[in-house]
Short mmCIF file of C-alpha atoms and ligand atoms in Angstrom, two decimals:
data_model
loop_
_atom_site.label_atom_id
_atom_site.label_comp_id
_atom_site.label_asym_id
_atom_site.label_seq_id
_atom_site.Cartn_x
_atom_site.Cartn_y
_atom_site.Cartn_z
CA MET A 1 -0.01 -0.11 -0.25
CA LYS A 2 0.98 3.84 -0.96
CA LEU A 3 0.24 7.15 0.97
CA LYS A 4 0.92 10.27 -1.43
CA ILE A 5 1.10 13.39 0.77
CA LEU A 6 1.17 17.04 -0.51
CA TRP A 7 2.51 19.33 1.80
CA MET A 8 1.51 22.91 0.37
CA TYR A 9 3.67 26.01 1.23
CA HIS A 10 5.66 24.07 3.28
CA ASP A 11 8.18 26.92 3.61
CA LEU A 12 5.74 29.52 4.49
CA MET A 13 2.40 27.94 6.28
CA ASP A 14 3.62 26.32 9.11
CA LEU A 15 3.09 27.60 12.44
CA TYR A 16 3.46 26.16 16.18
CA GLY A 17 4.65 22.94 14.32
CA ASP A 18 2.34 22.32 12.19
CA LYS A 19 4.59 20.46 10.22
CA GLY A 20 4.80 17.79 12.82
CA ASN A 21 1.83 16.40 11.35
CA ILE A 22 3.07 15.12 8.48
CA GLU A 23 6.08 13.04 10.74
CA VAL A 24 3.05 11.81 12.93
CA LEU A 25 1.20 10.68 9.13
CA ARG A 26 4.22 9.11 7.93
CA ARG A 27 5.38 7.28 11.21
CA ARG A 28 1.60 5.77 11.53
CA ALA A 29 1.57 4.79 7.71
CA GLU A 30 4.83 3.08 7.95
CA LYS A 31 4.47 1.12 10.88
CA ARG A 32 1.83 -0.34 9.40
CA GLY A 33 3.80 -1.24 6.59
CA ILE A 34 2.53 1.60 4.38
CA GLU A 35 4.81 3.29 1.79
CA CYS A 36 4.46 6.80 2.90
CA ILE A 37 5.89 9.57 -0.21
CA VAL A 38 5.07 13.44 0.71
CA ASP A 39 5.80 15.61 -1.58
CA THR A 40 6.12 19.71 -1.01
CA CYS A 41 4.65 22.50 -3.14
CA THR A 42 5.59 26.00 -2.86
CA LEU A 43 4.48 29.34 -4.79
CA ASN A 44 4.94 29.07 -8.25
CA GLU A 45 5.50 25.39 -8.58
CA GLU A 46 3.42 22.82 -10.64
CA LYS A 47 2.01 19.90 -9.42
CA LYS A 48 -1.00 17.88 -10.21
CA ILE A 49 -3.13 17.60 -7.04
CA SER A 50 -5.05 14.93 -7.76
CA ASP A 51 -2.41 12.65 -7.92
CA TYR A 52 -2.32 13.15 -3.92
CA ASP A 53 -4.27 11.04 -1.37
CA LEU A 54 -3.55 13.90 1.10
CA PHE A 55 -3.60 17.59 0.71
CA PHE A 56 -1.99 18.79 3.85
CA LEU A 57 -1.84 22.98 4.66
CA GLY A 58 -0.66 24.23 7.72
CA GLY A 59 -1.13 27.47 9.10
CA GLY A 60 0.06 30.81 8.76
CA ALA A 61 0.21 34.27 9.97
CA ASP A 62 -1.57 37.37 7.82
CA ARG A 63 1.50 38.10 6.53
CA GLU A 64 2.02 34.29 4.58
CA GLN A 65 -2.02 34.49 3.91
CA GLN A 66 -1.01 37.53 2.16
CA LEU A 67 2.15 35.90 0.33
CA ILE A 68 0.15 32.76 -0.43
CA TYR A 69 -3.52 33.27 -1.26
CA LYS A 70 -3.13 34.38 -4.80
CA ASP A 71 -1.39 31.44 -5.83
CA LEU A 72 -3.70 29.08 -3.79
CA LEU A 73 -6.64 31.15 -6.04
CA GLY A 74 -4.66 30.04 -9.30
CA ARG A 75 -4.78 26.72 -7.96
CA ARG A 76 -8.50 26.32 -7.77
CA ALA A 77 -9.61 24.06 -10.70
CA GLY A 78 -6.67 21.61 -9.82
CA ILE A 79 -8.13 21.61 -6.07
CA GLN A 80 -11.73 20.91 -6.92
CA GLU A 81 -10.33 18.18 -9.51
CA ALA A 82 -8.56 16.21 -6.19
CA MET A 83 -11.40 16.93 -4.21
CA ASP A 84 -13.82 14.89 -7.21
CA SER A 85 -10.96 12.34 -7.23
CA GLY A 86 -11.07 11.67 -3.66
CA THR A 87 -8.01 13.20 -2.14
CA ALA A 88 -8.40 13.87 1.61
CA PHE A 89 -7.70 17.33 3.04
CA LEU A 90 -6.24 18.22 6.18
CA LEU A 91 -6.12 22.43 6.43
CA ILE A 92 -4.75 24.27 9.79
CA CYS A 93 -6.03 27.47 10.57
CA GLY A 94 -5.08 29.80 8.34
CA GLY A 95 -5.33 26.78 5.66
CA TYR A 96 -8.36 26.25 7.00
CA GLN A 97 -9.87 30.21 6.19
CA LEU A 98 -8.59 30.04 3.01
CA PHE A 99 -11.05 27.70 1.57
CA GLY A 100 -13.94 29.68 2.78
CA LYS A 101 -15.33 32.12 1.12
CA TYR A 102 -13.00 35.16 2.54
CA TYR A 103 -11.06 36.38 5.07
CA LYS A 104 -10.87 39.93 6.41
CA ASP A 105 -7.84 40.81 8.03
CA GLN A 106 -7.50 43.30 10.84
CA ASP A 107 -6.51 46.20 8.34
CA GLY A 108 -9.83 45.86 6.89
CA ASN A 109 -8.31 43.95 3.80
CA VAL A 110 -10.13 41.29 1.95
CA LEU A 111 -8.41 38.47 0.82
CA GLU A 112 -10.94 36.39 -1.17
CA SER A 113 -10.48 32.58 -0.78
CA LEU A 114 -11.03 29.83 -2.53
CA GLY A 115 -15.02 29.00 -1.48
CA PHE A 116 -15.56 25.63 -1.58
CA PHE A 117 -17.28 26.18 1.63
CA ASP A 118 -19.76 28.71 3.02
CA TYR A 119 -17.94 29.67 5.96
CA TYR A 120 -15.93 33.38 6.09
CA THR A 121 -13.14 34.80 8.32
CA VAL A 122 -13.29 37.97 10.08
CA ALA A 123 -10.45 39.37 12.22
CA SER A 124 -11.30 40.36 15.78
CA ASP A 125 -9.55 43.30 17.29
CA ARG A 126 -6.69 42.56 19.64
CA ASP A 127 -8.55 42.53 22.51
CA HIS A 128 -10.27 39.26 21.62
CA ARG A 129 -7.67 36.82 19.78
CA CYS A 130 -8.31 33.34 20.72
CA ILE A 131 -4.79 32.04 22.16
CA GLY A 132 -4.60 29.07 24.58
CA ASN A 133 -5.07 25.20 24.87
CA ILE A 134 -8.58 23.99 23.43
CA ALA A 135 -10.29 20.67 23.94
CA LEU A 136 -12.64 19.18 21.86
CA GLU A 137 -15.24 16.38 21.24
CA ALA A 138 -15.44 15.58 17.70
CA THR A 139 -17.33 12.83 15.80
CA ILE A 140 -15.26 11.50 12.83
CA ASP A 141 -16.75 9.16 10.69
CA GLY A 142 -19.17 7.96 13.23
CA ASP A 143 -16.67 7.53 15.70
CA THR A 144 -16.55 10.26 18.77
CA PHE A 145 -13.19 10.97 20.81
CA ARG A 146 -11.70 14.01 22.36
CA MET A 147 -8.87 16.08 20.66
CA VAL A 148 -6.34 18.34 22.64
CA GLY A 149 -4.78 21.33 20.75
CA PHE A 150 -3.59 24.95 20.78
CA GLU A 151 -5.01 27.67 18.93
CA ASN A 152 -4.09 31.51 18.18
CA HIS A 153 -5.74 33.36 16.04
CA GLY A 154 -7.15 36.69 15.71
CA GLY A 155 -10.16 35.16 12.58
CA GLN A 156 -13.57 34.53 13.93
CA THR A 157 -14.81 31.92 11.67
CA HIS A 158 -18.58 32.44 10.90
CA ASP A 159 -21.45 30.49 9.20
CA VAL A 160 -19.52 26.95 9.66
CA ALA A 161 -22.32 24.52 9.05
CA THR A 162 -20.64 20.96 9.85
CA PRO A 163 -18.09 21.62 12.58
CA LEU A 164 -15.44 19.50 13.39
CA GLY A 165 -16.34 19.35 17.45
CA LYS A 166 -17.89 20.68 20.03
CA VAL A 167 -15.72 22.67 22.60
CA LEU A 168 -15.31 21.72 25.68
CA SER A 169 -12.45 23.96 26.78
CA GLY A 170 -10.92 27.13 24.81
CA HIS A 171 -12.54 29.01 22.05
CA GLY A 172 -13.09 27.64 18.62
CA ASN A 173 -14.03 29.13 15.70
CA THR A 174 -15.14 32.45 17.29
CA TYR A 175 -14.03 33.90 20.56
CA GLN A 176 -17.32 32.63 22.48
CA SER A 177 -18.59 29.86 20.12
CA SER A 178 -19.33 26.39 21.13
CA PHE A 179 -17.67 24.63 18.30
CA GLU A 180 -14.48 24.48 16.19
CA GLY A 181 -12.90 23.77 12.96
CA PHE A 182 -15.10 22.02 9.82
CA GLN A 183 -15.26 18.86 8.42
CA ASN A 184 -17.16 16.88 5.58
CA ASP A 185 -16.55 13.46 4.20
CA GLN A 186 -13.23 14.82 2.76
CA VAL A 187 -12.03 17.54 4.79
CA ILE A 188 -10.71 18.32 8.30
CA ALA A 189 -10.38 22.04 9.35
CA THR A 190 -9.36 23.11 12.51
CA TYR A 191 -7.71 26.14 14.62
CA MET A 192 -5.53 23.63 16.38
CA HIS A 193 -1.62 23.69 16.15
CA GLY A 194 0.51 22.27 18.81
CA PRO A 195 1.14 20.35 16.25
CA LEU A 196 -2.31 18.31 15.92
CA LEU A 197 -1.91 15.11 15.62
CA PRO A 198 0.64 13.69 17.76
CA LYS A 199 -1.98 14.40 20.87
CA ASN A 200 -4.64 12.78 18.86
CA PRO A 201 -4.02 9.54 17.50
CA MET A 202 -7.78 8.51 16.40
CA ALA A 203 -7.52 12.04 14.39
CA ALA A 204 -4.61 10.90 12.53
CA ASP A 205 -5.88 7.25 11.93
CA LYS A 206 -8.83 8.92 10.51
CA ILE A 207 -6.97 10.72 8.23
CA ILE A 208 -5.02 8.28 6.97
CA LYS A 209 -7.98 6.20 6.28
CA ARG A 210 -9.58 8.81 4.33
CA ALA A 211 -6.81 9.14 2.45
CA LEU A 212 -6.13 5.64 1.37
CA LYS A 213 -9.70 5.54 0.90
CA ARG A 214 -9.57 6.42 -2.88
CA ASN A 215 -6.90 3.49 -4.01
CA TYR A 216 -8.38 1.07 -1.74
CA GLY A 217 -11.54 1.06 -0.67
CA GLU A 218 -12.42 1.19 3.34
CA THR A 219 -9.42 -0.05 5.31
CA GLU A 220 -8.58 -1.63 8.60
CA LEU A 221 -5.51 0.19 9.78
CA ALA A 222 -3.45 -2.34 12.52
CA PRO A 223 -3.54 -1.30 16.16
CA LEU A 224 -0.64 0.81 17.29
CA ASP A 225 0.98 1.09 21.08
CA ASP A 226 -1.01 4.69 21.55
CA THR A 227 -0.01 4.91 25.25
CA LEU A 228 2.04 7.73 25.43
CA GLU A 229 0.04 9.83 23.20
CA LEU A 230 -3.03 9.27 25.07
CA LYS A 231 -0.98 9.91 28.13
CA ALA A 232 0.00 12.97 26.69
CA GLN A 233 -3.89 14.03 25.72
CA GLU A 234 -4.94 13.04 29.06
CA VAL A 235 -2.48 15.51 30.45
CA MET A 236 -3.83 18.03 28.74
CA LEU A 237 -7.10 17.28 29.39
CA LYS A 238 -6.69 17.32 33.02
CA ARG A 239 -5.09 20.83 32.64
CA LEU A 240 -8.06 22.21 30.94
CA LYS A 241 -10.06 20.71 33.85
CA VAL A 242 -12.05 18.23 31.06
CA ILE A 243 -11.45 14.92 32.99
N1 LIG B 1 -4.18 34.77 10.45
C1 LIG B 1 -5.12 33.81 10.71
C2 LIG B 1 -5.63 34.39 12.34
O1 LIG B 1 -4.85 35.00 13.05
C3 LIG B 1 -4.31 32.97 10.72
C4 LIG B 1 -3.18 32.50 12.03
C5 LIG B 1 -2.99 31.19 11.94
O2 LIG B 1 -2.84 30.27 10.97
N2 LIG B 1 -2.58 31.00 13.28
O3 LIG B 1 -6.67 34.37 12.51
#
């Protein structure tokens, strides 16, 4: 079995360890004998996105979003083609925002976004940035579990029809939101850095399964020993008084 990952704007969109998500996906695949190929793609570089099983885009501050958004918009048809071909998507923070209708930054600049989904994001004032550790209860592909991460965003994301999860502690899509992120059956989008996947092995495996689906259908993944990962998650859940 083979898993092909496209890591978009690896050199620009990488906040609070987002790159660690790639390492987790690679390790969890390889431990199961799945060959994992990771290619990167940055500004002005041609790549056929539909050749990939997983599209990963990390977060970035407003400056990096400014730098990449036109290049990203130029790839809209290629991204649509990948969606149609069954590619799975993992989008973090700034990447999540750019798949909605638009992102309006603190100075009032509007970054037109890909518009695949109906949500839109407007930056808050400096006193209402969503910063800190966060815990959720998420249901992904029929399984419900807790997730933890770290958020730091001014952007307030509205009109999310299908969030990733319910906030147990922290902010989420807006300063006082009770929901966080976005999902559909191909896309998982979240404000959670940390990076996201090391402390959320269930979510990592859901993403691997989604990515394998277009070539191999529904696959069962051999269980791994997640004692340390779950211990790390538990420490955060306790710190946030969720358990
Ligand atoms: N610039 C965006 C915001 O502050 C995204 C930040 C991020 O990716 N952490 O809302």
